[in-house]
Tab-separated table of C-alpha atoms in Angstrom:
chain	number	residue	atom	x	y	z
O	1	ASN	CA	74.275	86.555	55.218
O	2	ALA	CA	73.559	86.019	51.897
O	3	GLY	CA	75.924	83.643	50.026
O	4	VAL	CA	77.991	83.961	47.477
O	5	MET	CA	75.993	85.655	44.566
O	6	GLN	CA	76.359	84.727	40.336
O	7	ASN	CA	74.641	86.381	37.520
O	8	PRO	CA	73.915	84.734	35.162
O	9	ARG	CA	72.591	81.411	36.103
O	10	HIS	CA	72.689	80.185	32.626
O	11	LEU	CA	74.602	82.096	29.205
O	12	VAL	CA	74.245	81.229	26.239
O	13	ARG	CA	76.530	83.202	23.121
O	14	ARG	CA	77.428	82.192	19.963
O	15	ARG	CA	80.829	81.788	18.781
O	16	GLY	CA	82.937	85.551	18.312
O	17	GLN	CA	80.425	86.634	21.073
O	18	GLU	CA	81.700	88.366	24.412
O	19	ALA	CA	80.273	86.523	28.084
O	20	ARG	CA	80.221	88.503	31.774
O	21	LEU	CA	80.282	86.960	34.016
O	22	ARG	CA	79.777	88.319	37.382
O	23	CYS	CA	80.152	87.395	41.390
O	24	SER	CA	79.362	88.995	44.723
O	25	PRO	CA	81.280	87.720	47.185
O	26	MET	CA	79.449	87.451	50.764
O	27	LYS	CA	79.358	89.962	52.901
O	28	GLY	CA	82.474	90.299	54.312
O	29	HIS	CA	85.091	88.921	52.386
O	30	SER	CA	87.930	90.475	50.333
O	31	HIS	CA	88.804	87.108	48.313
O	32	VAL	CA	87.232	86.625	45.135
O	33	TYR	CA	88.332	82.467	43.358
O	34	TRP	CA	87.346	81.658	40.109
O	35	TYR	CA	86.926	78.333	38.931
O	36	ARG	CA	86.475	76.846	35.894
O	37	GLN	CA	84.238	72.672	35.876
O	38	LEU	CA	83.996	70.555	32.454
O	39	PRO	CA	81.613	67.915	32.355
O	40	GLU	CA	82.971	65.164	35.023
O	41	GLU	CA	85.820	66.522	36.096
O	42	GLY	CA	86.700	68.769	39.004
O	43	LEU	CA	87.431	72.271	39.334
O	44	LYS	CA	90.418	74.217	37.708
O	45	PHE	CA	91.492	77.302	39.692
O	46	MET	CA	92.123	80.546	37.216
O	47	VAL	CA	92.127	83.542	38.875
O	48	TYR	CA	91.991	84.972	42.756
O	49	LEU	CA	91.759	88.756	43.143
O	50	GLN	CA	91.704	90.561	45.781
O	51	LYS	CA	89.775	94.173	45.375
O	52	GLU	CA	91.433	95.799	43.272
O	53	ASN	CA	93.962	93.884	42.347
O	54	ILE	CA	94.529	90.521	40.679
O	55	ILE	CA	96.786	88.425	43.474
O	56	ASP	CA	97.073	84.259	41.233
O	57	GLU	CA	96.064	84.017	37.955
O	58	SER	CA	98.262	81.277	36.683
O	59	GLY	CA	95.220	79.139	35.741
O	60	MET	CA	93.866	81.653	32.892
O	61	PRO	CA	94.245	81.249	29.727
O	62	LYS	CA	97.071	83.985	28.543
O	63	GLU	CA	94.343	85.154	25.552
O	64	ARG	CA	90.854	86.279	25.554
O	65	PHE	CA	90.135	85.897	29.440
O	66	SER	CA	90.282	88.981	31.702
O	67	ALA	CA	89.178	89.138	35.712
O	68	GLU	CA	88.500	93.016	37.077
O	69	PHE	CA	87.477	92.894	41.496
O	70	PRO	CA	86.729	96.905	41.068
O	71	LYS	CA	86.338	99.064	44.751
O	72	GLU	CA	82.567	98.804	43.828
O	73	GLY	CA	80.891	95.538	43.280
O	74	PRO	CA	80.651	92.389	42.242
O	75	SER	CA	83.524	90.642	40.361
O	76	ILE	CA	83.776	89.865	36.494
O	77	LEU	CA	84.910	87.296	34.735
O	78	ARG	CA	85.076	88.441	30.696
O	79	ILE	CA	85.653	85.979	27.965
O	80	GLN	CA	86.106	87.302	24.912
O	81	GLN	CA	85.888	85.989	21.538
O	82	VAL	CA	84.717	82.637	23.267
O	83	VAL	CA	85.153	79.342	21.120
O	84	ARG	CA	83.055	76.152	21.910
O	85	GLY	CA	86.092	75.002	23.925
O	86	ASP	CA	84.813	77.610	26.881
O	87	SER	CA	81.106	75.787	27.310
O	88	ALA	CA	81.720	74.537	31.241
O	89	ALA	CA	80.485	75.406	34.439
O	90	TYR	CA	82.103	78.742	36.206
O	91	PHE	CA	82.508	79.198	39.714
O	92	CYS	CA	83.081	82.034	41.986
O	93	ALA	CA	84.511	81.342	45.414
O	94	SER	CA	85.470	83.854	48.173
O	95	SER	CA	87.223	83.759	51.611
O	96	PRO	CA	87.338	86.750	54.623
O	97	PRO	CA	91.491	87.138	55.610
O	98	GLY	CA	93.156	84.400	56.769
O	99	HIS	CA	90.923	82.147	55.788
O	100	TYR	CA	91.629	77.669	53.926
O	101	GLU	CA	87.954	77.831	53.579
O	102	GLN	CA	85.881	78.671	50.470
O	103	TYR	CA	82.349	79.551	49.582
O	104	PHE	CA	81.636	78.816	46.166
O	105	GLY	CA	78.393	80.411	44.271
O	106	PRO	CA	75.954	78.546	42.346
O	107	GLY	CA	77.909	78.968	39.343
O	108	THR	CA	77.396	80.263	35.815
O	109	ARG	CA	76.536	77.876	32.959
O	110	LEU	CA	77.761	78.824	30.025
O	111	THR	CA	77.459	77.239	27.115
O	112	VAL	CA	78.628	78.286	23.731
O	113	THR	CA	76.517	77.502	20.244
H	1	SER	CA	98.674	67.307	36.750
H	2	GLN	CA	95.899	66.045	39.318
H	3	GLN	CA	97.134	66.677	42.466
H	4	GLY	CA	94.056	65.382	43.733
H	5	GLU	CA	93.013	61.480	42.106
H	6	GLU	CA	90.593	60.285	44.604
H	7	ASP	CA	88.674	56.811	44.248
H	8	PRO	CA	87.526	54.935	43.403
H	9	GLN	CA	84.912	57.019	40.504
H	10	ALA	CA	81.821	56.314	41.866
H	11	LEU	CA	80.322	54.063	44.400
H	12	SER	CA	77.287	53.252	44.538
H	13	ILE	CA	75.849	51.583	48.883
H	14	GLN	CA	72.515	51.112	50.432
H	15	GLU	CA	70.883	53.381	52.466
H	16	GLY	CA	72.319	52.915	56.467
H	17	GLU	CA	76.205	51.626	54.835
H	18	ASN	CA	78.976	53.818	55.098
H	19	ALA	CA	80.873	55.015	52.566
H	20	THR	CA	84.794	55.221	52.343
H	21	MET	CA	86.025	57.806	49.458
H	22	ASN	CA	89.602	58.083	49.138
H	23	CYS	CA	92.126	60.592	47.316
H	24	SER	CA	95.547	61.162	47.321
H	25	TYR	CA	97.915	64.098	46.307
H	26	LYS	CA	101.148	64.559	44.809
H	27	THR	CA	102.818	67.757	46.651
H	28	SER	CA	103.487	68.663	50.044
H	29	ILE	CA	99.900	70.372	51.616
H	30	ASN	CA	98.998	72.676	54.304
H	31	ASN	CA	95.349	71.396	54.827
H	32	LEU	CA	93.659	69.314	52.687
H	33	GLN	CA	90.041	69.604	52.679
H	34	TRP	CA	86.406	68.014	50.991
H	35	TYR	CA	83.487	69.659	49.230
H	36	ARG	CA	79.937	67.735	48.022
H	37	GLN	CA	78.450	68.922	44.936
H	38	ASN	CA	74.700	68.119	44.247
H	39	SER	CA	74.039	67.537	41.057
H	40	GLY	CA	73.820	71.218	39.563
H	41	ARG	CA	74.996	73.499	42.382
H	42	GLY	CA	77.693	74.647	43.695
H	43	LEU	CA	80.571	73.206	45.960
H	44	VAL	CA	80.041	73.518	49.970
H	45	HIS	CA	82.940	73.127	52.217
H	46	LEU	CA	82.246	69.680	54.405
H	47	ILE	CA	85.707	69.243	56.629
H	48	LEU	CA	89.178	70.671	56.658
H	49	ILE	CA	92.273	68.439	57.722
H	50	ARG	CA	94.963	70.479	58.696
H	51	SER	CA	98.765	68.578	57.505
H	52	ASN	CA	99.676	68.003	61.170
H	53	GLU	CA	96.597	65.805	62.224
H	54	ARG	CA	95.972	62.432	61.213
H	55	GLU	CA	92.091	62.402	61.705
H	56	LYS	CA	89.789	64.747	62.048
H	57	HIS	CA	85.468	63.675	63.018
H	58	SER	CA	82.660	66.220	62.457
H	59	GLY	CA	78.910	64.661	62.976
H	60	ARG	CA	78.628	61.379	60.253
H	61	LEU	CA	82.470	62.752	58.680
H	62	ARG	CA	85.380	61.304	59.138
H	63	VAL	CA	88.415	62.393	57.642
H	64	THR	CA	92.200	60.700	58.252
H	65	LEU	CA	95.035	62.398	56.436
H	66	ASP	CA	98.556	60.060	55.970
H	67	THR	CA	101.191	62.589	54.770
H	68	SER	CA	103.479	59.859	54.388
H	69	LYS	CA	101.861	58.056	51.936
H	70	LYS	CA	100.388	61.027	50.773
H	71	SER	CA	96.707	60.771	51.162
H	72	SER	CA	93.110	61.225	52.706
H	73	SER	CA	89.996	58.941	53.282
H	74	LEU	CA	86.568	60.535	54.559
H	75	LEU	CA	83.938	58.356	55.840
H	76	ILE	CA	80.636	59.083	55.634
H	77	THR	CA	78.455	56.893	58.662
H	78	ALA	CA	74.963	55.275	57.711
H	79	SER	CA	74.745	57.284	55.000
H	80	ARG	CA	71.494	58.133	53.743
H	81	ALA	CA	69.270	59.152	50.111
H	82	ALA	CA	70.338	63.105	50.566
H	83	ASP	CA	73.888	62.317	50.354
H	84	THR	CA	73.627	61.069	46.635
H	85	ALA	CA	76.576	64.160	45.729
H	86	SER	CA	79.542	64.098	43.653
H	87	TYR	CA	82.104	63.990	46.379
H	88	PHE	CA	86.433	65.857	45.759
H	89	CYS	CA	89.378	66.884	48.261
H	90	ALA	CA	91.138	69.937	47.714
H	91	THR	CA	94.501	70.887	48.617
H	92	ASP	CA	95.600	74.435	49.531
H	93	GLY	CA	100.312	74.791	49.503
H	94	THR	CA	100.611	78.114	49.928
H	95	GLY	CA	99.081	78.910	53.428
H	96	ALA	CA	95.864	80.523	53.632
H	97	ASN	CA	93.594	82.838	50.742
H	98	SER	CA	95.008	80.063	48.658
H	99	LYS	CA	94.159	78.471	45.263
H	100	LEU	CA	92.881	75.454	45.800
H	101	THR	CA	93.265	72.130	43.652
H	102	PHE	CA	90.497	69.894	42.943
H	103	GLY	CA	90.658	66.453	42.429
H	104	LYS	CA	88.221	64.880	39.515
H	105	GLY	CA	85.218	63.831	42.420
H	106	ILE	CA	83.281	60.529	43.003
H	107	THR	CA	80.345	60.395	42.584
H	108	LEU	CA	78.303	58.665	45.541
H	109	SER	CA	75.076	57.461	44.555
H	110	VAL	CA	73.246	56.553	48.079
H	111	ARG	CA	70.054	54.338	47.610
H	112	PRO	CA	67.017	54.297	49.816
């Protein structure tokens, strides 16, 4: 059973461009979570999704950020008009229904120049 | 504000010694979990302790939970160089499949 997959692993964008981060959960996991980690910091929750539904987006900035988890395909975290402050590692995690533990992907390191 | 606050922030020990890391939190919890993160990698789940449990073991790991003090400790016995990593406590407050709130983490270095 492959683990949580994220791509790309590294992404460089110029200020003002769009960043698209992809996450494929583990097989059988219908719950996906996105977290952001700044250097020397812990992870900060952004959004929690199930297939075709956003369950909790309380950690998501109101502007420029959006997330989806379509019926088919990976979950996408989209950042429009990136700024330098968006530079961070973005981690996706997944879990099966009824579970507390989350399984993390390797992360996407976004650098905004 | 931080839900989980670990201390110390950094710990350096000799291989074979025990490592103790502490975590405090502010609000009521369902469970408390500990995760490990190797440099540049994702997080790996280590152990979960429920709010009605006081102590739990898994291999060389021992975790305790004191809900009256809102604190937890993670003990790694007989440490190895491969235990070198950052360790995070995380709390969930609203049941299964809910968001996790992480502390800033503890950097553990185990010298061979």
